Coordinates of C-alpha atoms in Angstrom, one line a residue:
X12 CA -18.8 13.5 17.1
X13 CA -21.7 12.9 15.0
X14 CA -24.4 10.8 16.6
X15 CA -27.1 9.3 14.5
X16 CA -30.3 8.5 16.3
X17 CA -31.4 5.2 14.8
X18 CA -34.8 4.6 16.1
X19 CA -37.3 6.4 18.3
X20 CA -39.6 3.7 19.7
X21 CA -43.2 4.5 18.9
X22 CA -45.2 5.3 22.0
X23 CA -46.6 2.1 23.4
X24 CA -50.3 2.9 23.8
X25 CA -52.4 0.9 26.2
X26 CA -55.9 0.9 24.8
X27 CA -59.1 0.2 26.6
X28 CA -60.5 -3.3 25.9
X29 CA -64.2 -3.8 25.5
X30 CA -65.7 -5.2 28.7
X31 CA -68.8 -7.4 28.7
X32 CA -71.8 -6.8 30.9
X33 CA -70.7 -9.9 32.8
X34 CA -67.5 -8.2 33.6
X35 CA -69.4 -5.2 34.9
X36 CA -71.6 -7.5 37.0
X37 CA -68.5 -9.1 38.6
X38 CA -67.5 -5.8 40.1
X39 CA -70.8 -5.6 41.9
X40 CA -70.2 -8.9 43.7
X41 CA -67.8 -9.8 46.6
X42 CA -64.4 -10.4 45.1
X43 CA -63.2 -13.9 45.0
X44 CA -59.8 -14.8 46.4
X45 CA -58.4 -15.6 43.0
X46 CA -59.2 -12.2 41.7
X47 CA -61.1 -10.8 38.7
X48 CA -60.3 -11.5 35.0
X49 CA -58.5 -8.7 33.4
X50 CA -58.0 -8.0 29.6
X51 CA -56.5 -5.0 27.8
X52 CA -54.6 -4.3 24.6
X53 CA -51.2 -2.8 24.1
X54 CA -50.3 -1.3 20.8
X55 CA -46.9 -2.4 19.6
X56 CA -44.3 -1.2 17.1
X57 CA -44.9 -4.2 14.8
X58 CA -46.5 -7.6 14.6
X59 CA -44.1 -10.2 15.9
X60 CA -44.0 -13.7 17.3
X61 CA -40.6 -13.4 19.1
X62 CA -39.3 -10.7 21.4
X63 CA -35.8 -9.4 20.6
X64 CA -33.9 -6.3 19.6
X65 CA -32.8 -6.9 16.0
X66 CA -31.0 -4.8 13.5
X67 CA -32.8 -4.2 10.2
X68 CA -30.7 -2.2 7.9
X69 CA -30.2 1.1 9.7
X70 CA -32.6 0.6 12.6
X71 CA -32.8 -1.4 15.7
X72 CA -36.3 -2.9 16.0
X73 CA -38.1 -4.1 19.2
X74 CA -40.4 -7.1 18.8
X75 CA -42.6 -8.9 21.3
X76 CA -43.5 -12.5 22.0
X77 CA -46.5 -14.5 23.1
X78 CA -46.0 -15.2 26.8
X79 CA -44.2 -12.0 27.7
X80 CA -45.0 -10.8 31.2
X81 CA -46.1 -7.3 32.1
X82 CA -46.5 -6.0 35.7
X83 CA -49.7 -4.2 36.6
X84 CA -49.3 -2.3 39.9
X85 CA -52.2 -0.7 41.6
X86 CA -53.2 0.1 45.2
X87 CA -50.0 -1.5 46.5
X88 CA -50.7 -4.7 44.6
X89 CA -48.6 -6.2 41.8
X90 CA -50.5 -8.4 39.3
X91 CA -48.7 -10.1 36.4
X92 CA -50.3 -10.1 33.0
X93 CA -49.3 -12.2 30.0
X94 CA -49.1 -11.2 26.3
X95 CA -51.7 -13.7 25.0
X96 CA -51.9 -12.5 21.4
X97 CA -50.1 -10.3 18.9
X98 CA -51.9 -9.1 15.8
X99 CA -51.0 -6.3 13.4
X100 CA -48.9 -4.5 16.0
X101 CA -51.4 -4.9 18.9
X102 CA -50.9 -7.2 21.8
X103 CA -53.6 -8.5 24.1
X104 CA -52.6 -8.8 27.7
X105 CA -54.6 -11.0 30.0
X106 CA -54.5 -12.1 33.6
X107 CA -56.2 -11.7 37.0
X108 CA -56.4 -8.4 38.9
X109 CA -56.5 -8.8 42.7
X110 CA -56.9 -6.5 45.6
X111 CA -59.9 -4.2 45.5
X112 CA -59.8 -2.7 42.0
X113 CA -62.2 0.1 41.1
X114 CA -62.7 2.5 38.3
X115 CA -60.2 5.4 38.2
X116 CA -57.5 3.7 40.3
X117 CA -54.0 4.7 39.3
X118 CA -51.9 2.0 37.7
X119 CA -48.3 1.6 36.7
X120 CA -47.3 -0.8 34.0
X121 CA -43.8 -2.1 33.8
X122 CA -42.4 -4.4 31.1
X123 CA -41.0 -6.9 31.6
X124 CA -42.7 -7.9 34.9
X125 CA -39.4 -9.1 36.4
X126 CA -38.1 -5.5 36.2
X127 CA -40.8 -4.2 38.7
X128 CA -39.4 -3.5 42.1
X129 CA -42.2 -5.1 44.1
X130 CA -45.3 -2.9 44.5
X131 CA -43.4 0.4 44.5
X132 CA -44.1 1.2 40.9
X133 CA -40.4 1.6 40.4
X134 CA -38.0 -0.3 38.1
X135 CA -35.3 -2.4 40.0
X136 CA -32.1 -0.5 40.1
X137 CA -30.0 -3.3 38.6
X138 CA -32.2 -3.2 35.5
X139 CA -31.1 0.4 35.0
X140 CA -27.4 -0.3 35.6
X141 CA -25.1 0.4 32.7
X142 CA -24.0 -2.8 31.0
X143 CA -22.6 -4.1 27.8
X144 CA -24.1 -6.9 25.9
X145 CA -24.8 -8.4 22.5
X146 CA -27.7 -7.7 20.3
X147 CA -28.6 -11.3 19.6
X148 CA -27.5 -12.8 22.9
X149 CA -24.9 -15.0 21.5
X150 CA -22.3 -14.0 24.1
X151 CA -22.4 -12.1 27.4
X152 CA -25.6 -10.6 28.7
X153 CA -28.2 -10.0 26.0
X154 CA -29.5 -6.5 25.9
X155 CA -33.1 -7.6 25.2
X156 CA -32.9 -10.0 28.1
X157 CA -32.1 -7.5 30.8
X158 CA -32.1 -3.9 29.6
X159 CA -35.1 -3.5 27.3
X160 CA -37.2 -1.9 30.0
X161 CA -40.4 0.2 29.6
X162 CA -42.8 1.9 32.0
X163 CA -46.0 3.8 31.8
X164 CA -48.8 5.1 34.0
X165 CA -52.6 5.2 33.6
X166 CA -55.9 4.3 35.3
X167 CA -58.4 1.4 35.5
X168 CA -61.6 1.7 33.6
X169 CA -65.0 2.1 35.3
X170 CA -65.4 -1.7 35.8
X171 CA -61.8 -2.1 37.1
X172 CA -61.3 -4.9 34.6
X173 CA -59.3 -3.1 31.9
X174 CA -57.5 0.1 31.3
X175 CA -59.0 3.6 30.7
X176 CA -57.7 5.5 27.7
X177 CA -54.2 5.5 26.2
X178 CA -51.1 4.9 28.3
X179 CA -47.6 5.3 26.8
X180 CA -44.7 3.1 28.0
X181 CA -41.4 4.8 27.9
X182 CA -38.0 3.2 27.6
X183 CA -36.0 3.3 30.9
X184 CA -32.6 2.8 29.3
X185 CA -30.9 4.3 26.3
X186 CA -29.4 1.6 24.1
X187 CA -26.4 2.4 21.9
X188 CA -24.7 0.6 19.2
X189 CA -21.1 1.7 19.5
X190 CA -18.5 1.3 16.7
X191 CA -14.9 2.2 17.8
X192 CA -12.6 3.8 15.2
X193 CA -9.3 5.8 15.3
X194 CA -9.5 9.6 15.1
X195 CA -9.9 9.8 11.3
X196 CA -12.3 6.9 11.1
X197 CA -10.0 4.8 9.0
X198 CA -9.1 1.9 11.3
X199 CA -11.0 -0.1 13.9
X200 CA -10.0 0.1 17.5
X201 CA -10.4 -3.2 19.4
X202 CA -11.1 -2.4 23.0
X203 CA -10.4 -4.5 26.1
X204 CA -12.0 -1.9 28.3
X205 CA -14.3 1.1 27.7
X206 CA -14.8 3.7 30.5
X207 CA -17.9 5.8 29.9
X208 CA -18.2 9.0 32.0
X209 CA -20.3 12.2 32.2
X210 CA -19.7 15.5 34.0
X211 CA -19.9 14.0 37.4
X212 CA -17.6 11.0 36.9
X213 CA -17.7 7.4 35.7
X214 CA -21.1 6.1 34.5
X215 CA -19.9 2.6 33.8
X216 CA -16.8 0.5 32.8
X217 CA -17.5 -1.9 30.0
X218 CA -15.5 -5.1 29.3
X219 CA -16.7 -6.0 25.8
X220 CA -18.0 -9.5 25.3
X221 CA -15.8 -11.8 23.2
X222 CA -16.2 -11.0 19.5
X223 CA -17.7 -7.6 20.3
X224 CA -14.5 -5.6 20.9
X225 CA -14.9 -3.3 17.9
X226 CA -18.7 -3.0 17.9
X227 CA -20.8 -3.4 21.0
X228 CA -24.3 -2.7 22.3
X229 CA -24.5 -0.8 25.6
X230 CA -27.5 0.1 27.8
X231 CA -27.0 3.4 29.6
X232 CA -29.1 5.2 32.2
X233 CA -31.0 8.1 30.8
X234 CA -29.8 10.4 33.6
X235 CA -26.5 10.9 31.8
X236 CA -26.1 13.8 29.4
X237 CA -22.8 14.4 27.6
X238 CA -20.7 11.3 27.5
X239 CA -16.9 10.8 27.1
X240 CA -15.3 7.5 26.2
X241 CA -11.9 6.3 27.5
X242 CA -10.7 3.1 25.7
X243 CA -7.8 0.8 26.0
X244 CA -6.8 -2.0 23.7
X245 CA -4.6 -3.4 26.4
X246 CA -1.6 -1.5 25.3
X247 CA -2.6 1.9 23.8
X248 CA -5.0 4.3 25.5
X249 CA -7.6 6.2 23.5
X250 CA -10.1 9.0 24.3
X251 CA -13.1 10.6 22.7
X252 CA -12.9 14.3 23.5
X253 CA -16.4 15.6 23.1
X254 CA -19.1 13.2 22.1
X255 CA -22.1 15.5 22.8
X256 CA -24.4 12.6 23.3
X257 CA -27.7 13.6 24.8
X258 CA -29.4 10.5 26.1
X259 CA -33.1 10.0 25.6
X260 CA -34.9 6.8 26.1
X261 CA -34.4 5.4 22.6
X262 CA -32.0 3.5 20.4
X263 CA -28.9 5.1 18.9
X264 CA -25.8 4.2 17.0
X265 CA -22.6 6.1 17.3
X266 CA -19.2 5.8 15.6
X267 CA -16.8 6.8 18.4
X268 CA -13.7 8.4 16.9
X269 CA -10.9 8.0 19.4
X270 CA -7.7 10.0 19.8
X271 CA -4.4 8.9 21.3
X272 CA -0.9 10.2 22.1
X273 CA 0.4 12.2 19.1
X274 CA -3.0 13.4 17.9
X275 CA -4.0 17.0 18.4
X276 CA -6.9 19.0 19.9
X277 CA -8.4 21.6 17.7
X278 CA -9.7 25.0 18.9
X279 CA -13.2 23.7 18.6
X280 CA -12.5 20.9 21.1
X281 CA -12.5 18.2 18.5
X282 CA -9.5 15.9 18.1
X283 CA -7.7 15.2 14.8
X284 CA -4.5 13.8 13.4
X285 CA -1.3 15.9 13.8
X286 CA -0.9 18.5 11.1
X287 CA -4.7 19.3 11.0
X288 CA -5.4 23.0 10.7
X289 CA -6.7 24.7 13.8
X290 CA -4.7 22.6 16.3
X291 CA -3.9 24.3 19.6
X292 CA -2.5 21.4 21.6
X293 CA -0.8 18.0 21.2
X294 CA -2.0 15.0 23.2
X295 CA 0.9 13.6 25.2
X296 CA -0.8 11.5 27.8
X297 CA -4.1 9.5 27.8
X298 CA -5.2 7.9 31.1
X299 CA -7.0 8.7 34.3
X300 CA -3.8 9.1 36.4
X301 CA -3.1 12.7 35.3
X302 CA -3.2 14.5 38.6
X303 CA -6.6 16.1 37.9
X304 CA -10.1 15.4 39.1
X305 CA -13.2 14.7 37.0
X306 CA -14.2 15.8 34.5
X307 CA -10.6 16.5 33.5
X308 CA -9.1 13.2 34.5
X309 CA -8.7 11.6 31.1
X310 CA -5.4 12.9 29.8
X311 CA -3.0 15.8 29.2
X312 CA -2.0 17.9 26.2
X313 CA 0.7 20.5 25.6
X314 CA 0.4 23.8 23.8
X315 CA 2.2 23.8 20.4
X316 CA 4.5 26.8 21.3
X317 CA 5.9 28.4 24.4
X318 CA 3.8 30.9 26.4
X319 CA 4.6 34.5 27.1
X320 CA 5.4 35.2 23.5
X321 CA 8.2 32.7 23.8
X322 CA 10.0 34.9 26.3
X323 CA 11.4 33.6 29.5
X324 CA 9.9 34.7 32.8
X325 CA 10.2 34.2 36.6
X326 CA 8.3 31.5 38.5
X327 CA 7.6 34.1 41.3
X328 CA 8.9 37.7 41.7
X329 CA 10.5 36.8 45.0
X330 CA 12.1 33.7 46.6
X331 CA 9.3 33.2 49.1
X332 CA 7.0 30.3 50.0
X333 CA 4.0 29.8 47.7
X334 CA 2.3 27.4 50.0
X335 CA 2.6 24.3 47.8
X336 CA 3.3 20.9 49.2
X337 CA 7.1 20.6 49.1
X338 CA 8.5 17.7 47.1
X339 CA 12.2 16.8 47.4
X340 CA 12.5 13.5 45.5
X341 CA 12.8 14.5 41.8
X342 CA 12.7 10.8 40.8
X343 CA 9.4 10.2 42.5
X344 CA 7.0 13.2 42.5
X345 CA 3.7 12.5 44.1
X346 CA 0.4 13.2 42.3
X347 CA -0.2 17.0 42.2
X348 CA -2.7 19.1 40.2
X349 CA -1.2 22.0 38.3
X350 CA -4.7 23.3 37.5
X351 CA -5.4 24.0 41.2
X352 CA -3.0 27.0 41.3
X353 CA -4.9 28.9 38.6
X354 CA -7.3 30.3 41.3
X355 CA -4.5 31.9 43.4
X356 CA -1.5 32.4 41.0
X357 CA -3.0 34.2 38.1
X358 CA -1.2 37.5 39.0
X359 CA 1.9 39.5 38.4
X360 CA 3.4 37.9 41.5
X361 CA 3.6 34.6 39.7
X362 CA 4.7 35.4 36.1
X363 CA 5.1 31.8 35.0
X364 CA 1.6 30.8 36.1
X365 CA 0.1 33.9 34.6
X366 CA 1.8 33.3 31.3
X367 CA 0.7 29.6 31.2
X368 CA -3.0 30.6 32.0
X369 CA -3.0 33.2 29.2
X370 CA -1.1 31.1 26.7
X371 CA -0.6 33.9 24.3
X372 CA -4.3 34.7 24.2
X373 CA -5.3 31.2 23.0
X374 CA -8.7 30.1 24.3
X375 CA -8.8 26.7 25.9
X376 CA -10.9 24.3 23.7
X377 CA -14.3 23.2 24.7
X378 CA -14.2 20.0 26.8
X379 CA -10.8 20.8 28.2
X380 CA -9.6 22.6 31.4
X381 CA -8.1 26.1 31.4
X382 CA -4.5 26.3 30.4
X383 CA -2.2 25.8 33.4
X384 CA 1.4 25.2 34.5
X385 CA 1.9 21.5 34.8
X386 CA 3.3 20.0 38.0
X387 CA 6.4 17.8 38.2
X388 CA 4.2 14.7 38.4
X389 CA 2.3 15.7 35.3
X390 CA 5.5 16.5 33.4
X391 CA 6.8 13.0 34.3
X392 CA 3.6 11.4 33.0
X393 CA 3.9 13.3 29.7
X394 CA 7.6 12.6 29.3
X395 CA 7.3 8.8 30.1
X396 CA 4.3 8.4 27.7
X397 CA 5.1 10.6 24.7
X398 CA 8.9 10.7 25.0
X399 CA 10.9 13.9 25.1
X400 CA 11.4 14.1 21.4
X401 CA 7.6 14.1 20.8
X402 CA 6.7 16.8 23.3
X403 CA 7.4 19.6 20.8
X404 CA 9.6 21.6 23.2
X405 CA 12.3 24.0 22.3
X406 CA 15.8 22.6 22.0
X407 CA 18.0 22.1 25.1
X408 CA 15.9 24.3 27.4
X409 CA 14.8 24.2 31.0
X410 CA 11.1 24.5 31.6
X411 CA 9.3 25.5 34.8
X412 CA 6.9 23.2 36.6
X413 CA 4.4 24.2 39.3
X414 CA 6.0 22.0 42.0
X415 CA 7.9 23.6 44.8
X416 CA 11.1 22.0 46.1
X417 CA 11.4 24.4 49.1
X418 CA 10.3 27.8 50.3
X419 CA 12.8 29.5 47.9
X420 CA 13.2 27.0 45.1
X421 CA 11.1 25.1 42.6
X422 CA 11.6 22.3 40.1
X423 CA 12.3 22.6 36.4
X424 CA 13.5 20.1 33.8
X425 CA 15.7 20.0 30.8
X426 CA 13.9 19.3 27.5
X427 CA 16.9 17.5 26.0
X428 CA 17.3 14.7 28.5
X429 CA 14.5 15.1 31.0
X430 CA 16.8 15.7 34.0
X431 CA 15.4 17.7 36.9
X432 CA 17.0 20.5 38.9
X433 CA 15.8 23.0 41.5
X434 CA 16.3 26.7 41.0
X435 CA 15.5 30.0 42.7
X436 CA 12.1 31.3 41.8
X437 CA 13.2 34.7 40.6
X438 CA 15.3 33.2 37.8
X439 CA 13.9 33.3 34.3
X440 CA 13.0 30.2 32.2
X441 CA 10.5 29.3 29.4
X442 CA 6.9 28.2 30.1
X443 CA 4.9 25.7 28.1
X444 CA 1.1 25.7 28.9
X445 CA -0.8 22.4 29.6
X446 CA -4.4 21.3 29.3
X447 CA -6.2 18.5 31.1
X448 CA -9.2 16.8 29.4

């Protein structure tokens, strides 16, 4: 998926303000209870009289307002400074510094002040939580009200009444403008829920604000790397296979092209409409209930042709126990991973598993699991979602699953009507390889 980085925030430089001799004299006297006057300047991205995140053509621009509050943390003390002037992209912050400031003391600056977690120098965790919102704040939580967070470190000047040198404030969230489209980018997808995940699991679940179901602005933590998007419109499920979004602390826009049942996965790991050259699998289920764990818990896809060169093969070379959990109710298989058996069954003892894993020498696409023999539970998910006629299976044929019925028998199903039967493991039947994504 192509991601266009809209806007890198210019480094926010904290520049030393000139201090009068009177200021210097104050530091030589006992500190008053109300503190010492403090003034510094902050270089901004542009001159502004209101703070917001607004869209200007192809960029998202941050602006600042008179009265904005900035936290200055030093020596275990938090002092609040106010933006008292904005001129040609430079803001003046003023306030009172308390405690016992002296030249060279380390400081942390957090904007806005409310985001500072006491005197720790950290940003409050709920200001870094993933959340959807609107750009202008017309509905839901406004991004600029809660998630435009910046932080920097520096030192006090010699007098302790300003800042020494240049300090850069860095965004603490990555803010995305997401536009949801179908897989070929032709039609909008209107989402009722968007689940955003990375390699370790779910990052956040977004319920779009009213009126922002097709385009939304989302603040995401910068610890995430490659993201995947699972979307539902309330009826149909969609998935973005390989977004490749690397989060920095900046502003981005992304058109998320979403695949659904009937679309295909290409050898590159991209998704496309059926019939696209380079397809290796057909998506037959989209959803988290696919029997597999993260990061492959978003859906299932079937190979486009039978494994083992389209020849039949045995499930196992002997009718002996394979150690799987036995399932006897063909109408109610419990959740079972087929992928888990790749570690132990990729051998000549288990011809059906070995054939599925090899899948005629076809490499599994990037972003997907290895090829595997689907369980009875996974086959039922695929059949109920895509329908037998849309699975692309061969005629009136029985296909192996990875689910054991007993020590000497396993389950297979008939591709013409979806009926299940248990058979001896040393009989021969076709194999169709599966992928989880």
